[in-house]
Amino acid sequence: NAGVTQTPKFRVLKTGQSMTLLCAQDMNHEYMYWYRQDPGMGLRLIHYSVGEGTTAKGEVPDGYNVSRLKKQNFLLGLESAAPSQTSVYFCASSYKSRSGQTFGDTQYFGPGTRLTVL
Amino acid sequence: AQTVTQSQPEMSVQEAETVTLSCTYDTSESDYYLFWYKQPPSRQMILVIRQEAYKQQNATENRFSVNFQKAAKSFSLKISDSQLGDAAMYFCAWYDMRFGAGTRLTVKP
């Protein structure tokens, strides 16, 4: 099993350009997440999905869009990149927690994508 | 706002010694999970240990254990017999996908 994979691993964009980051998981997880990690800070949640066809905003959603058309894939889009979006982006996936709960369990992370916006 | 706080930006420990990393959180929930993740220089995030709030017993995983004090909203990680490979950033995380700012652990040979 590959676990969680992210494409690409590195990317440099110019201000105003657009791009899509792809996350794929082969563990049949219901939940998927996109985070950004900036120096001196922990991970901050951008968007997440609790199932195929559903998405929800996290802590820092502005400037990003997401889609989950297939259970195994979660796409993160930047429509018009800005220098403030320079960061390392992590995707993660998890099972739903035990029956009766609405939150996710242990998250499994991809290797990250380093994005630089000039 | 519900937050996760790690008050120690950096810690160091001598190889084979014990170190404790602290984490506090703020919530009105009664049932939740708490996690410690490790991020070595490779950047890969790896689960260290997981605690379910309804369980009275503190979680343990080999050399790693937690001191979970629900009333005090404290969730500290104890690393026993520290090894050079334990050097990393450690993040406390809450079930609602909030992470602390991290503690950088250095292990001295």
Short mmCIF file of N, CA, C and O in Angstrom, two decimals, chain A:
data_model
loop_
_atom_site.label_atom_id
_atom_site.label_comp_id
_atom_site.label_asym_id
_atom_site.label_seq_id
_atom_site.Cartn_x
_atom_site.Cartn_y
_atom_site.Cartn_z
N ASN A 1 0.84 -1.21 0.00
CA ASN A 1 0.00 0.00 0.00
C ASN A 1 0.86 1.25 0.00
O ASN A 1 1.84 1.33 0.73
N ALA A 2 0.47 2.26 -0.81
CA ALA A 2 1.23 3.49 -0.87
C ALA A 2 0.89 4.42 0.28
O ALA A 2 1.66 5.31 0.59
N GLY A 3 -0.30 4.24 0.91
CA GLY A 3 -0.71 5.13 1.99
C GLY A 3 -1.30 6.40 1.40
O GLY A 3 -2.23 6.36 0.60
N VAL A 4 -0.74 7.55 1.79
CA VAL A 4 -1.19 8.84 1.28
C VAL A 4 -0.09 9.43 0.40
O VAL A 4 1.05 9.56 0.86
N THR A 5 -0.43 9.75 -0.82
CA THR A 5 0.54 10.34 -1.73
C THR A 5 0.08 11.73 -2.15
O THR A 5 -1.12 12.01 -2.21
N GLN A 6 1.05 12.59 -2.43
CA GLN A 6 0.76 13.96 -2.85
C GLN A 6 1.54 14.27 -4.11
O GLN A 6 2.70 13.88 -4.25
N THR A 7 0.90 15.00 -5.01
CA THR A 7 1.51 15.40 -6.26
C THR A 7 1.23 16.87 -6.49
O THR A 7 0.08 17.31 -6.39
N PRO A 8 2.22 17.73 -6.82
CA PRO A 8 3.66 17.42 -6.89
C PRO A 8 4.32 17.54 -5.52
O PRO A 8 3.65 17.85 -4.55
N LYS A 9 5.61 17.30 -5.43
CA LYS A 9 6.36 17.46 -4.19
C LYS A 9 6.89 18.89 -4.04
O LYS A 9 7.05 19.38 -2.92
N PHE A 10 7.17 19.53 -5.14
CA PHE A 10 7.66 20.91 -5.13
C PHE A 10 6.99 21.67 -6.28
O PHE A 10 6.69 21.08 -7.32
N ARG A 11 6.78 22.98 -6.04
CA ARG A 11 6.23 23.78 -7.13
C ARG A 11 6.56 25.24 -6.87
O ARG A 11 6.52 25.70 -5.72
N VAL A 12 6.90 25.95 -7.93
CA VAL A 12 7.11 27.39 -7.85
C VAL A 12 6.11 28.06 -8.79
O VAL A 12 6.01 27.69 -9.96
N LEU A 13 5.38 29.01 -8.27
CA LEU A 13 4.38 29.73 -9.05
C LEU A 13 4.69 31.22 -9.04
O LEU A 13 5.34 31.72 -8.12
N LYS A 14 4.17 31.90 -10.04
CA LYS A 14 4.20 33.36 -10.03
C LYS A 14 2.86 33.86 -9.50
O LYS A 14 1.83 33.19 -9.64
N THR A 15 2.88 35.03 -8.89
CA THR A 15 1.65 35.62 -8.37
C THR A 15 0.59 35.66 -9.46
O THR A 15 0.84 36.09 -10.58
N GLY A 16 -0.61 35.19 -9.10
CA GLY A 16 -1.73 35.20 -10.03
C GLY A 16 -1.93 33.90 -10.78
O GLY A 16 -3.00 33.68 -11.36
N GLN A 17 -0.93 33.02 -10.78
CA GLN A 17 -1.10 31.74 -11.46
C GLN A 17 -1.99 30.81 -10.63
O GLN A 17 -2.18 31.01 -9.43
N SER A 18 -2.50 29.80 -11.29
CA SER A 18 -3.34 28.83 -10.59
C SER A 18 -2.68 27.46 -10.64
O SER A 18 -1.80 27.20 -11.47
N MET A 19 -3.07 26.61 -9.69
CA MET A 19 -2.57 25.24 -9.70
C MET A 19 -3.48 24.36 -8.85
O MET A 19 -4.28 24.86 -8.05
N THR A 20 -3.33 23.06 -9.04
CA THR A 20 -4.08 22.08 -8.26
C THR A 20 -3.11 21.08 -7.65
O THR A 20 -2.24 20.56 -8.34
N LEU A 21 -3.28 20.83 -6.35
CA LEU A 21 -2.52 19.80 -5.66
C LEU A 21 -3.42 18.56 -5.53
O LEU A 21 -4.58 18.68 -5.14
N LEU A 22 -2.83 17.42 -5.83
CA LEU A 22 -3.59 16.18 -5.78
C LEU A 22 -3.17 15.34 -4.59
O LEU A 22 -1.98 15.17 -4.33
N CYS A 23 -4.13 14.84 -3.86
CA CYS A 23 -3.90 13.92 -2.76
C CYS A 23 -4.65 12.63 -3.04
O CYS A 23 -5.83 12.67 -3.42
N ALA A 24 -3.98 11.50 -2.86
CA ALA A 24 -4.62 10.21 -3.07
C ALA A 24 -4.31 9.28 -1.90
O ALA A 24 -3.18 9.28 -1.40
N GLN A 25 -5.33 8.52 -1.48
CA GLN A 25 -5.11 7.54 -0.40
C GLN A 25 -5.72 6.20 -0.80
O GLN A 25 -6.77 6.16 -1.46
N ASP A 26 -5.06 5.14 -0.39
CA ASP A 26 -5.52 3.79 -0.76
C ASP A 26 -5.94 2.98 0.46
O ASP A 26 -5.89 1.75 0.44
N MET A 27 -6.35 3.66 1.52
CA MET A 27 -6.73 3.00 2.77
C MET A 27 -8.24 2.99 2.99
O MET A 27 -8.71 2.62 4.07
N ASN A 28 -8.99 3.44 2.01
CA ASN A 28 -10.45 3.47 2.08
C ASN A 28 -10.95 4.34 3.24
O ASN A 28 -11.99 4.06 3.83
N HIS A 29 -10.20 5.41 3.53
CA HIS A 29 -10.60 6.31 4.60
C HIS A 29 -11.76 7.20 4.18
O HIS A 29 -11.80 7.67 3.04
N GLU A 30 -12.65 7.46 5.14
CA GLU A 30 -13.77 8.35 4.84
C GLU A 30 -13.35 9.82 4.84
O GLU A 30 -13.81 10.61 4.05
N TYR A 31 -12.49 10.18 5.80
CA TYR A 31 -12.14 11.58 6.00
C TYR A 31 -10.83 11.91 5.29
O TYR A 31 -9.89 11.13 5.32
N MET A 32 -10.79 13.12 4.72
CA MET A 32 -9.54 13.63 4.15
C MET A 32 -9.40 15.10 4.50
O MET A 32 -10.40 15.80 4.70
N TYR A 33 -8.15 15.57 4.56
CA TYR A 33 -7.84 16.91 5.09
C TYR A 33 -6.72 17.56 4.28
O TYR A 33 -5.84 16.87 3.78
N TRP A 34 -6.77 18.87 4.20
CA TRP A 34 -5.65 19.66 3.69
C TRP A 34 -5.21 20.65 4.77
O TRP A 34 -6.04 21.38 5.32
N TYR A 35 -3.89 20.66 5.03
CA TYR A 35 -3.30 21.58 6.00
C TYR A 35 -2.20 22.39 5.31
O TYR A 35 -1.62 21.96 4.31
N ARG A 36 -1.87 23.51 5.92
CA ARG A 36 -0.66 24.22 5.56
C ARG A 36 0.20 24.36 6.81
O ARG A 36 -0.32 24.47 7.94
N GLN A 37 1.52 24.33 6.60
CA GLN A 37 2.45 24.47 7.72
C GLN A 37 3.43 25.59 7.40
O GLN A 37 4.18 25.51 6.43
N ASP A 38 3.42 26.61 8.22
CA ASP A 38 4.32 27.75 8.08
C ASP A 38 5.35 27.72 9.19
O ASP A 38 5.10 27.16 10.26
N PRO A 39 6.53 28.32 8.97
CA PRO A 39 7.60 28.29 9.98
C PRO A 39 7.12 28.78 11.34
O PRO A 39 6.46 29.81 11.44
N GLY A 40 7.47 28.03 12.39
CA GLY A 40 7.11 28.43 13.75
C GLY A 40 5.68 28.18 14.13
O GLY A 40 5.24 28.55 15.22
N MET A 41 4.95 27.55 13.24
CA MET A 41 3.54 27.29 13.54
C MET A 41 3.24 25.82 13.32
O MET A 41 3.94 25.13 12.59
N GLY A 42 2.20 25.37 13.95
CA GLY A 42 1.75 24.01 13.71
C GLY A 42 0.98 23.95 12.42
O GLY A 42 0.99 24.88 11.62
N LEU A 43 0.32 22.84 12.21
CA LEU A 43 -0.49 22.70 11.01
C LEU A 43 -1.81 23.44 11.20
O LEU A 43 -2.42 23.39 12.27
N ARG A 44 -2.25 24.10 10.14
CA ARG A 44 -3.54 24.77 10.18
C ARG A 44 -4.43 24.17 9.09
O ARG A 44 -4.01 24.05 7.94
N LEU A 45 -5.64 23.84 9.47
CA LEU A 45 -6.56 23.16 8.58
C LEU A 45 -7.14 24.13 7.55
O LEU A 45 -7.69 25.18 7.91
N ILE A 46 -7.05 23.76 6.28
CA ILE A 46 -7.57 24.60 5.21
C ILE A 46 -9.01 24.19 4.88
O ILE A 46 -9.95 24.98 4.98
N HIS A 47 -9.16 22.95 4.44
CA HIS A 47 -10.47 22.36 4.15
C HIS A 47 -10.41 20.88 4.53
O HIS A 47 -9.32 20.32 4.62
N TYR A 48 -11.56 20.30 4.69
CA TYR A 48 -11.61 18.87 4.93
C TYR A 48 -12.86 18.28 4.31
O TYR A 48 -13.76 19.01 3.84
N SER A 49 -12.90 16.94 4.28
CA SER A 49 -14.04 16.24 3.68
C SER A 49 -14.36 15.02 4.53
O SER A 49 -13.46 14.28 4.93
N VAL A 50 -15.63 14.83 4.82
CA VAL A 50 -16.04 13.67 5.62
C VAL A 50 -16.61 12.56 4.74
O VAL A 50 -17.09 11.54 5.26
N GLY A 51 -16.56 12.73 3.44
CA GLY A 51 -17.02 11.69 2.54
C GLY A 51 -17.02 12.17 1.11
O GLY A 51 -16.94 13.38 0.84
N GLU A 52 -17.13 11.22 0.21
CA GLU A 52 -17.17 11.55 -1.23
C GLU A 52 -18.26 12.56 -1.51
O GLU A 52 -19.40 12.41 -1.05
N GLY A 53 -17.91 13.61 -2.25
CA GLY A 53 -18.88 14.63 -2.63
C GLY A 53 -19.15 15.69 -1.58
O GLY A 53 -19.95 16.59 -1.81
N THR A 54 -18.47 15.62 -0.45
CA THR A 54 -18.68 16.61 0.61
C THR A 54 -17.37 17.31 0.94
O THR A 54 -16.30 16.70 0.92
N THR A 55 -17.45 18.62 1.21
CA THR A 55 -16.29 19.37 1.68
C THR A 55 -16.75 20.38 2.71
O THR A 55 -17.94 20.74 2.76
N ALA A 56 -15.80 20.84 3.53
CA ALA A 56 -16.12 21.83 4.54
C ALA A 56 -14.90 22.70 4.79
O ALA A 56 -13.77 22.26 4.57
N LYS A 57 -15.14 23.93 5.24
CA LYS A 57 -14.06 24.86 5.50
C LYS A 57 -13.39 24.58 6.83
O LYS A 57 -14.05 24.20 7.80
N GLY A 58 -12.10 24.80 6.85
CA GLY A 58 -11.35 24.69 8.09
C GLY A 58 -11.02 26.05 8.66
O GLY A 58 -11.78 27.01 8.49
N GLU A 59 -9.85 26.15 9.27
CA GLU A 59 -9.45 27.38 9.96
C GLU A 59 -9.02 28.49 9.00
O GLU A 59 -9.27 29.67 9.24
N VAL A 60 -8.36 28.13 7.89
CA VAL A 60 -7.81 29.13 6.96
C VAL A 60 -8.21 28.81 5.52
O VAL A 60 -7.37 28.52 4.67
N PRO A 61 -9.49 28.91 5.15
CA PRO A 61 -9.94 28.47 3.83
C PRO A 61 -9.80 29.49 2.70
O PRO A 61 -9.87 29.13 1.52
N ASP A 62 -9.59 30.76 3.05
CA ASP A 62 -9.62 31.82 2.03
C ASP A 62 -8.50 31.64 1.01
O ASP A 62 -7.35 31.47 1.34
N GLY A 63 -8.89 31.74 -0.28
CA GLY A 63 -7.93 31.63 -1.37
C GLY A 63 -7.75 30.21 -1.88
O GLY A 63 -6.98 29.99 -2.82
N TYR A 64 -8.47 29.26 -1.28
CA TYR A 64 -8.36 27.85 -1.67
C TYR A 64 -9.73 27.27 -1.98
O TYR A 64 -10.73 27.69 -1.39
N ASN A 65 -9.76 26.31 -2.89
CA ASN A 65 -10.97 25.53 -3.11
C ASN A 65 -10.60 24.06 -3.15
O ASN A 65 -9.43 23.72 -3.40
N VAL A 66 -11.56 23.20 -2.88
CA VAL A 66 -11.30 21.77 -2.84
C VAL A 66 -12.43 21.01 -3.52
O VAL A 66 -13.53 21.53 -3.69
N SER A 67 -12.11 19.79 -3.91
CA SER A 67 -13.14 18.91 -4.44
C SER A 67 -12.81 17.48 -4.08
O SER A 67 -11.64 17.09 -4.03
N ARG A 68 -13.87 16.70 -3.86
CA ARG A 68 -13.70 15.28 -3.55
C ARG A 68 -14.73 14.51 -4.37
O ARG A 68 -15.77 14.09 -3.86
N LEU A 69 -14.37 14.31 -5.62
CA LEU A 69 -15.27 13.61 -6.54
C LEU A 69 -15.19 12.10 -6.36
O LEU A 69 -16.16 11.38 -6.62
N LYS A 70 -14.04 11.62 -5.92
CA LYS A 70 -13.86 10.20 -5.65
C LYS A 70 -13.38 10.03 -4.21
O LYS A 70 -12.67 10.89 -3.69
N LYS A 71 -13.76 8.96 -3.58
CA LYS A 71 -13.42 8.74 -2.18
C LYS A 71 -11.91 8.77 -1.95
O LYS A 71 -11.46 9.26 -0.91
N GLN A 72 -11.14 8.28 -2.89
CA GLN A 72 -9.71 8.17 -2.67
C GLN A 72 -8.92 9.44 -2.98
O GLN A 72 -7.73 9.51 -2.69
N ASN A 73 -9.56 10.43 -3.60
CA ASN A 73 -8.83 11.63 -4.02
C ASN A 73 -9.40 12.89 -3.39
O ASN A 73 -10.62 13.05 -3.24
N PHE A 74 -8.50 13.83 -3.07
CA PHE A 74 -8.92 15.11 -2.51
C PHE A 74 -8.03 16.17 -3.14
O PHE A 74 -6.82 16.14 -2.98
N LEU A 75 -8.63 17.08 -3.91
CA LEU A 75 -7.88 18.07 -4.66
C LEU A 75 -7.94 19.43 -3.97
O LEU A 75 -9.00 19.85 -3.49
N LEU A 76 -6.80 20.11 -3.95
CA LEU A 76 -6.72 21.46 -3.40
C LEU A 76 -6.32 22.41 -4.53
O LEU A 76 -5.30 22.22 -5.16
N GLY A 77 -7.14 23.44 -4.75
CA GLY A 77 -6.88 24.38 -5.82
C GLY A 77 -6.57 25.78 -5.32
O GLY A 77 -7.14 26.23 -4.33
N LEU A 78 -5.63 26.40 -6.01
CA LEU A 78 -5.34 27.82 -5.79
C LEU A 78 -5.71 28.53 -7.08
O LEU A 78 -5.10 28.28 -8.12
N GLU A 79 -6.70 29.39 -7.06
CA GLU A 79 -7.18 30.02 -8.28
C GLU A 79 -6.27 31.16 -8.72
O GLU A 79 -6.01 31.35 -9.91
N SER A 80 -5.76 31.93 -7.78
CA SER A 80 -4.89 33.06 -8.08
C SER A 80 -3.87 33.16 -6.95
O SER A 80 -4.12 33.78 -5.92
N ALA A 81 -2.72 32.52 -7.17
CA ALA A 81 -1.74 32.38 -6.09
C ALA A 81 -1.19 33.73 -5.63
O ALA A 81 -0.98 34.66 -6.43
N ALA A 82 -0.95 33.81 -4.32
CA ALA A 82 -0.37 35.01 -3.70
C ALA A 82 0.85 34.61 -2.90
O ALA A 82 0.93 33.47 -2.41
N PRO A 83 1.81 35.52 -2.70
CA PRO A 83 3.01 35.18 -1.91
C PRO A 83 2.67 34.67 -0.51
O PRO A 83 3.42 33.85 0.04
N SER A 84 1.55 35.10 0.07
CA SER A 84 1.15 34.64 1.40
C SER A 84 0.79 33.16 1.42
O SER A 84 0.66 32.56 2.50
N GLN A 85 0.64 32.57 0.24
CA GLN A 85 0.33 31.14 0.16
C GLN A 85 1.59 30.28 0.03
O GLN A 85 1.48 29.05 -0.10
N THR A 86 2.74 30.89 0.08
CA THR A 86 3.98 30.14 0.16
C THR A 86 4.00 29.36 1.47
O THR A 86 3.88 29.95 2.55
N SER A 87 4.12 28.04 1.37
CA SER A 87 3.99 27.19 2.54
C SER A 87 4.30 25.75 2.17
O SER A 87 4.54 25.44 1.00
N VAL A 88 4.27 24.90 3.17
CA VAL A 88 4.30 23.46 2.92
C VAL A 88 2.88 22.94 3.16
O VAL A 88 2.28 23.21 4.20
N TYR A 89 2.36 22.21 2.19
CA TYR A 89 0.99 21.73 2.25
C TYR A 89 0.99 20.22 2.50
O TYR A 89 1.67 19.47 1.83
N PHE A 90 0.20 19.83 3.49
CA PHE A 90 0.07 18.42 3.83
C PHE A 90 -1.37 17.96 3.62
O PHE A 90 -2.32 18.65 4.00
N CYS A 91 -1.47 16.79 3.06
CA CYS A 91 -2.75 16.11 2.97
C CYS A 91 -2.74 14.98 3.99
O CYS A 91 -1.68 14.41 4.30
N ALA A 92 -3.91 14.66 4.52
CA ALA A 92 -4.03 13.55 5.47
C ALA A 92 -5.37 12.86 5.27
O ALA A 92 -6.30 13.43 4.68
N SER A 93 -5.46 11.64 5.76
CA SER A 93 -6.74 10.94 5.70
C SER A 93 -6.91 10.13 6.99
O SER A 93 -5.93 9.84 7.69
N SER A 94 -8.15 9.80 7.29
CA SER A 94 -8.42 9.02 8.50
C SER A 94 -9.75 8.28 8.36
O SER A 94 -10.59 8.64 7.54
N TYR A 95 -9.91 7.28 9.20
CA TYR A 95 -11.22 6.68 9.37
C TYR A 95 -12.07 7.63 10.20
O TYR A 95 -11.56 8.49 10.93
N LYS A 96 -13.36 7.47 10.13
CA LYS A 96 -14.23 8.13 11.07
C LYS A 96 -13.98 7.49 12.43
O LYS A 96 -13.57 6.35 12.54
N SER A 97 -14.19 8.26 13.49
CA SER A 97 -14.01 7.71 14.82
C SER A 97 -15.09 6.64 15.07
O SER A 97 -15.88 6.33 14.21
N ARG A 98 -15.12 6.11 16.26
CA ARG A 98 -16.03 5.01 16.55
C ARG A 98 -17.48 5.45 16.35
O ARG A 98 -17.81 6.63 16.31
N SER A 99 -18.31 4.45 16.20
CA SER A 99 -19.73 4.66 15.92
C SER A 99 -20.36 5.65 16.89
O SER A 99 -20.13 5.61 18.08
N GLY A 100 -21.13 6.54 16.36
CA GLY A 100 -21.83 7.53 17.18
C GLY A 100 -21.11 8.86 17.25
O GLY A 100 -21.69 9.86 17.67
N GLN A 101 -19.86 8.88 16.80
CA GLN A 101 -19.11 10.13 16.81
C GLN A 101 -19.07 10.72 15.41
O GLN A 101 -19.32 10.04 14.42
N THR A 102 -18.77 11.97 15.32
CA THR A 102 -18.74 12.64 14.02
C THR A 102 -17.35 13.13 13.65
O THR A 102 -17.19 13.84 12.68
N PHE A 103 -16.34 12.75 14.40
CA PHE A 103 -15.01 13.24 14.09
C PHE A 103 -14.10 12.11 13.65
O PHE A 103 -14.43 10.93 13.78
N GLY A 104 -12.96 12.48 13.10
CA GLY A 104 -12.04 11.51 12.57
C GLY A 104 -11.11 10.94 13.62
O GLY A 104 -10.93 11.50 14.68
N ASP A 105 -10.51 9.83 13.28
CA ASP A 105 -9.56 9.16 14.16
C ASP A 105 -8.13 9.51 13.72
O ASP A 105 -7.92 10.57 13.11
N THR A 106 -7.17 8.66 14.01
CA THR A 106 -5.77 8.93 13.71
C THR A 106 -5.59 9.31 12.24
O THR A 106 -6.09 8.63 11.35
N GLN A 107 -4.86 10.39 12.02
CA GLN A 107 -4.63 10.84 10.65
C GLN A 107 -3.32 10.27 10.11
O GLN A 107 -2.32 10.19 10.83
N TYR A 108 -3.35 9.92 8.84
CA TYR A 108 -2.17 9.45 8.13
C TYR A 108 -1.82 10.52 7.10
O TYR A 108 -2.67 10.90 6.29
N PHE A 109 -0.57 10.95 7.14
CA PHE A 109 -0.17 12.11 6.35
C PHE A 109 0.61 11.74 5.11
O PHE A 109 1.36 10.75 5.08
N GLY A 110 0.45 12.58 4.08
CA GLY A 110 1.31 12.51 2.92
C GLY A 110 2.65 13.16 3.21
O GLY A 110 2.84 13.75 4.28
N PRO A 111 3.57 13.12 2.26
CA PRO A 111 4.92 13.65 2.49
C PRO A 111 5.02 15.17 2.39
O PRO A 111 6.06 15.74 2.72
N GLY A 112 3.96 15.81 1.95
CA GLY A 112 3.98 17.28 1.86
C GLY A 112 4.37 17.78 0.48
O GLY A 112 5.05 17.11 -0.29
N THR A 113 3.89 19.01 0.18
CA THR A 113 4.25 19.73 -1.05
C THR A 113 4.77 21.09 -0.66
O THR A 113 4.10 21.84 0.04
N ARG A 114 5.99 21.38 -1.09
CA ARG A 114 6.54 22.72 -0.81
C ARG A 114 6.19 23.64 -1.96
O ARG A 114 6.63 23.42 -3.09
N LEU A 115 5.39 24.66 -1.67
CA LEU A 115 4.94 25.61 -2.69
C LEU A 115 5.55 26.98 -2.41
O LEU A 115 5.47 27.49 -1.30
N THR A 116 6.15 27.55 -3.44
CA THR A 116 6.69 28.91 -3.35
C THR A 116 5.97 29.77 -4.38
O THR A 116 5.87 29.40 -5.55
N VAL A 117 5.46 30.91 -3.92
CA VAL A 117 4.79 31.85 -4.81
C VAL A 117 5.62 33.13 -4.87
O VAL A 117 5.83 33.80 -3.86
N LEU A 118 6.10 33.45 -6.07
CA LEU A 118 6.99 34.61 -6.23
C LEU A 118 6.21 35.87 -6.56
O LEU A 118 5.11 35.79 -7.15
#
